């Protein structure tokens, strides 16, 4: 009855089952995995947000495959503020970066084509790829006084079926940014082989570094698809507004955009009220980002304070993003550890394998957790290793 591509194992894993039981029993939970910014106690400009959604122009339907020009212009301004030059016509609006990924996969990949993805990274890739009949091939990131791309392994992972490489800048959950030299290396490698670059930059604004991180938007060295959206930039995942910026050698770029326009025109998935609101919503991002970064900094300071009181666990360097990666003794699998933290201590954390870490001894915690929850959850977690 069903297509092979949907042949997923849909049984809940042990940790999700335990979480459901824990919640159903009404037990208190210290959730250190939160990623939904609308549930973290940040103060939003409710009036500004709701006001932005009530533009009377929304009463008229004006289908625009690439998205309304006013919204795209606001996105160009966003990039101009980051010193990245993006043209209004080099962009397609989408409802999410997930949708942007599916457009790009559809554009580039025949069934069975390969796309390289970093490991560790974000767990949604598997499903996005399955649905589009794309085969993911992992390339390892290495941690040695900070995270780096293993270019040798990346090159070895390229086959005749490879169409693109995904870079997540900064990566989730490692929180490291691509450096100028890495971008140049990637451009040289990719342009020489006629492959495309897909840059997921949803966390680009959330940097802990003094130097402003570089964006792939407007990258000219290779055919590049840079994506981001309001979900993280403004902490508004419910608005379903994102974008795809295309750049690179002129002819390739023009053809990619023309083909993407047909894909977008087939769905016309963006709704009018949200598109009309994009300029105002983007203008509200600074207050959200300031609150979020203040939370991240305080939680990180608390993490370092607690880690300094013991010698068994440590954390990896973090340059940005919303997560911290903890190194803990690998005396059992990360899943068993996460289960025990949940069942015995009421602390919910993500095991490293959830993000494709290759070995045990890794837990991932969200730095946007409420501060009291973060502090108490962490102290129970660390006590576990005394
Ligand atoms: C790296 C990365 N890309 C994309 C997304 C999803 O963004 P969107 O809500 O725009 O689909 C997430 C969400 O957590 C993410 O971590």
mmCIF file of N, CA and C in Angstrom, residues 233-286:
data_model
loop_
_atom_site.group_PDB
_atom_site.id
_atom_site.type_symbol
_atom_site.label_atom_id
_atom_site.label_comp_id
_atom_site.label_asym_id
_atom_site.label_seq_id
_atom_site.Cartn_x
_atom_site.Cartn_y
_atom_site.Cartn_z
ATOM 1 N N UNK A 233 15.575 33.426 14.241
ATOM 2 C CA UNK A 233 16.016 34.831 14.252
ATOM 3 C C UNK A 233 15.121 35.699 15.147
ATOM 4 N N UNK A 234 13.816 35.476 15.068
ATOM 5 C CA UNK A 234 12.874 36.288 15.856
ATOM 6 C C UNK A 234 12.230 35.468 16.967
ATOM 7 N N UNK A 235 12.591 34.184 17.075
ATOM 8 C CA UNK A 235 11.965 33.321 18.082
ATOM 9 C C UNK A 235 10.487 33.114 17.789
ATOM 10 N N UNK A 236 10.148 33.053 16.493
ATOM 11 C CA UNK A 236 8.736 32.922 16.105
ATOM 12 C C UNK A 236 8.529 31.728 15.166
ATOM 13 N N UNK A 237 8.713 30.501 15.677
ATOM 14 C CA UNK A 237 8.554 29.334 14.798
ATOM 15 C C UNK A 237 7.116 29.170 14.300
ATOM 16 N N UNK A 238 6.177 29.722 15.056
ATOM 17 C CA UNK A 238 4.762 29.555 14.683
ATOM 18 C C UNK A 238 4.375 30.398 13.461
ATOM 19 N N UNK A 239 5.206 31.359 13.073
ATOM 20 C CA UNK A 239 4.863 32.220 11.938
ATOM 21 C C UNK A 239 5.116 31.535 10.597
ATOM 22 N N UNK A 240 5.945 30.515 10.620
ATOM 23 C CA UNK A 240 6.227 29.777 9.385
ATOM 24 C C UNK A 240 6.664 30.725 8.258
ATOM 25 N N UNK A 241 7.770 31.384 8.484
ATOM 26 C CA UNK A 241 8.344 32.245 7.440
ATOM 27 C C UNK A 241 9.854 32.044 7.405
ATOM 28 N N UNK A 242 10.338 31.633 6.240
ATOM 29 C CA UNK A 242 11.772 31.376 6.080
ATOM 30 C C UNK A 242 12.157 31.760 4.658
ATOM 31 N N UNK A 243 13.437 31.558 4.316
ATOM 32 C CA UNK A 243 13.870 31.922 2.969
ATOM 33 C C UNK A 243 15.082 31.129 2.532
ATOM 34 N N UNK A 244 15.266 31.216 1.218
ATOM 35 C CA UNK A 244 16.341 30.517 0.551
ATOM 36 C C UNK A 244 17.010 31.566 -0.325
ATOM 37 N N UNK A 245 18.303 31.819 -0.107
ATOM 38 C CA UNK A 245 19.030 32.803 -0.918
ATOM 39 C C UNK A 245 19.975 32.045 -1.838
ATOM 40 N N UNK A 246 19.894 32.341 -3.122
ATOM 41 C CA UNK A 246 20.730 31.623 -4.088
ATOM 42 C C UNK A 246 21.849 32.556 -4.556
ATOM 43 N N UNK A 247 23.066 32.030 -4.622
ATOM 44 C CA UNK A 247 24.190 32.823 -5.133
ATOM 45 C C UNK A 247 25.188 31.887 -5.797
ATOM 46 N N UNK A 248 26.190 32.511 -6.427
ATOM 47 C CA UNK A 248 27.214 31.699 -7.096
ATOM 48 C C UNK A 248 27.427 32.196 -8.507
ATOM 49 N N UNK A 249 28.110 31.409 -9.322
ATOM 50 C CA UNK A 249 28.334 31.816 -10.714
ATOM 51 C C UNK A 249 27.001 32.193 -11.377
ATOM 52 N N UNK A 250 27.004 33.344 -12.078
ATOM 53 C CA UNK A 250 25.766 33.974 -12.548
ATOM 54 C C UNK A 250 24.826 33.016 -13.296
ATOM 55 N N UNK A 251 25.369 32.272 -14.232
ATOM 56 C CA UNK A 251 24.495 31.435 -15.065
ATOM 57 C C UNK A 251 23.836 30.324 -14.248
ATOM 58 N N UNK A 252 24.646 29.698 -13.388
ATOM 59 C CA UNK A 252 24.109 28.637 -12.522
ATOM 60 C C UNK A 252 23.038 29.192 -11.605
ATOM 61 N N UNK A 253 23.315 30.350 -11.067
ATOM 62 C CA UNK A 253 22.368 30.987 -10.141
ATOM 63 C C UNK A 253 21.045 31.262 -10.840
ATOM 64 N N UNK A 254 21.134 31.825 -12.052
ATOM 65 C CA UNK A 254 19.912 32.204 -12.769
ATOM 66 C C UNK A 254 19.048 30.978 -13.066
ATOM 67 N N UNK A 255 19.703 29.921 -13.490
ATOM 68 C CA UNK A 255 18.950 28.708 -13.825
ATOM 69 C C UNK A 255 18.347 28.073 -12.559
ATOM 70 N N UNK A 256 19.135 28.067 -11.494
ATOM 71 C CA UNK A 256 18.619 27.487 -10.232
ATOM 72 C C UNK A 256 17.371 28.253 -9.791
ATOM 73 N N UNK A 257 17.435 29.585 -9.864
ATOM 74 C CA UNK A 257 16.298 30.396 -9.420
ATOM 75 C C UNK A 257 15.069 30.160 -10.294
ATOM 76 N N UNK A 258 15.294 30.045 -11.605
ATOM 77 C CA UNK A 258 14.160 29.830 -12.513
ATOM 78 C C UNK A 258 13.482 28.499 -12.200
ATOM 79 N N UNK A 259 14.284 27.475 -11.923
ATOM 80 C CA UNK A 259 13.704 26.164 -11.617
ATOM 81 C C UNK A 259 13.027 26.169 -10.244
ATOM 82 N N UNK A 260 13.683 26.830 -9.286
ATOM 83 C CA UNK A 260 13.084 26.913 -7.944
ATOM 84 C C UNK A 260 11.752 27.648 -8.004
ATOM 85 N N UNK A 261 11.682 28.643 -8.886
ATOM 86 C CA UNK A 261 10.444 29.412 -8.987
ATOM 87 C C UNK A 261 9.290 28.498 -9.415
ATOM 88 N N UNK A 262 9.578 27.537 -10.291
ATOM 89 C CA UNK A 262 8.518 26.606 -10.716
ATOM 90 C C UNK A 262 8.087 25.737 -9.530
ATOM 91 N N UNK A 263 9.061 25.268 -8.757
ATOM 92 C CA UNK A 263 8.711 24.453 -7.573
ATOM 93 C C UNK A 263 7.835 25.291 -6.636
ATOM 94 N N UNK A 264 8.288 26.524 -6.358
ATOM 95 C CA UNK A 264 7.542 27.384 -5.428
ATOM 96 C C UNK A 264 6.162 27.725 -5.977
ATOM 97 N N UNK A 265 6.093 27.926 -7.299
ATOM 98 C CA UNK A 265 4.824 28.287 -7.939
ATOM 99 C C UNK A 265 3.834 27.123 -7.860
ATOM 100 N N UNK A 266 4.355 25.908 -7.814
ATOM 101 C CA UNK A 266 3.492 24.734 -7.749
ATOM 102 C C UNK A 266 2.757 24.674 -6.409
ATOM 103 N N UNK A 267 3.425 25.135 -5.350
ATOM 104 C CA UNK A 267 2.802 25.066 -4.018
ATOM 105 C C UNK A 267 2.218 26.409 -3.562
ATOM 106 N N UNK A 268 2.882 27.497 -3.897
ATOM 107 C CA UNK A 268 2.495 28.832 -3.389
ATOM 108 C C UNK A 268 2.123 28.739 -1.906
ATOM 109 N N UNK A 269 3.064 28.246 -1.123
ATOM 110 C CA UNK A 269 2.713 27.892 0.260
ATOM 111 C C UNK A 269 2.736 29.050 1.255
ATOM 112 N N UNK A 270 3.338 30.188 0.876
ATOM 113 C CA UNK A 270 3.376 31.310 1.828
ATOM 114 C C UNK A 270 2.017 31.995 1.897
ATOM 115 N N UNK A 271 1.585 32.327 3.111
ATOM 116 C CA UNK A 271 0.309 33.043 3.212
ATOM 117 C C UNK A 271 0.531 34.560 3.279
ATOM 118 N N UNK A 272 -0.491 35.313 2.883
ATOM 119 C CA UNK A 272 -0.337 36.769 2.756
ATOM 120 C C UNK A 272 -0.093 37.483 4.098
ATOM 121 N N UNK A 273 -0.890 37.217 5.156
ATOM 122 C CA UNK A 273 -0.681 38.001 6.389
ATOM 123 C C UNK A 273 0.746 37.904 6.925
ATOM 124 N N UNK A 274 1.311 36.713 6.888
ATOM 125 C CA UNK A 274 2.662 36.559 7.427
ATOM 126 C C UNK A 274 3.693 37.254 6.538
ATOM 127 N N UNK A 275 3.528 37.114 5.222
ATOM 128 C CA UNK A 275 4.484 37.789 4.331
ATOM 129 C C UNK A 275 4.454 39.303 4.540
ATOM 130 N N UNK A 276 3.241 39.828 4.680
ATOM 131 C CA UNK A 276 3.125 41.277 4.891
ATOM 132 C C UNK A 276 3.730 41.693 6.238
ATOM 133 N N UNK A 277 3.728 40.751 7.181
ATOM 134 C CA UNK A 277 4.246 41.068 8.521
ATOM 135 C C UNK A 277 5.760 40.933 8.621
ATOM 136 N N UNK A 278 6.395 40.264 7.639
ATOM 137 C CA UNK A 278 7.830 39.969 7.751
ATOM 138 C C UNK A 278 8.681 41.210 8.090
ATOM 139 N N UNK A 279 8.489 42.365 7.398
ATOM 140 C CA UNK A 279 9.331 43.519 7.743
ATOM 141 C C UNK A 279 9.201 43.923 9.214
ATOM 142 N N UNK A 280 7.968 43.974 9.725
ATOM 143 C CA UNK A 280 7.776 44.378 11.130
ATOM 144 C C UNK A 280 8.315 43.320 12.082
ATOM 145 N N UNK A 281 8.099 42.049 11.750
ATOM 146 C CA UNK A 281 8.562 40.977 12.652
ATOM 147 C C UNK A 281 10.092 40.955 12.708
ATOM 148 N N UNK A 282 10.722 41.147 11.554
ATOM 149 C CA UNK A 282 12.192 41.168 11.539
ATOM 150 C C UNK A 282 12.717 42.348 12.367
ATOM 151 N N UNK A 283 11.966 43.465 12.313
ATOM 152 C CA UNK A 283 12.406 44.650 13.058
ATOM 153 C C UNK A 283 12.356 44.409 14.571
ATOM 154 N N UNK A 284 11.571 43.404 15.004
ATOM 155 C CA UNK A 284 11.456 43.133 16.446
ATOM 156 C C UNK A 284 12.534 42.170 16.949
ATOM 157 N N UNK A 285 13.417 41.718 16.063
ATOM 158 C CA UNK A 285 14.314 40.614 16.445
ATOM 159 C C UNK A 285 15.315 40.973 17.539
ATOM 160 N N UNK A 286 15.719 42.254 17.590
ATOM 161 C CA UNK A 286 16.823 42.583 18.505
ATOM 162 C C UNK A 286 16.473 42.351 19.964
#
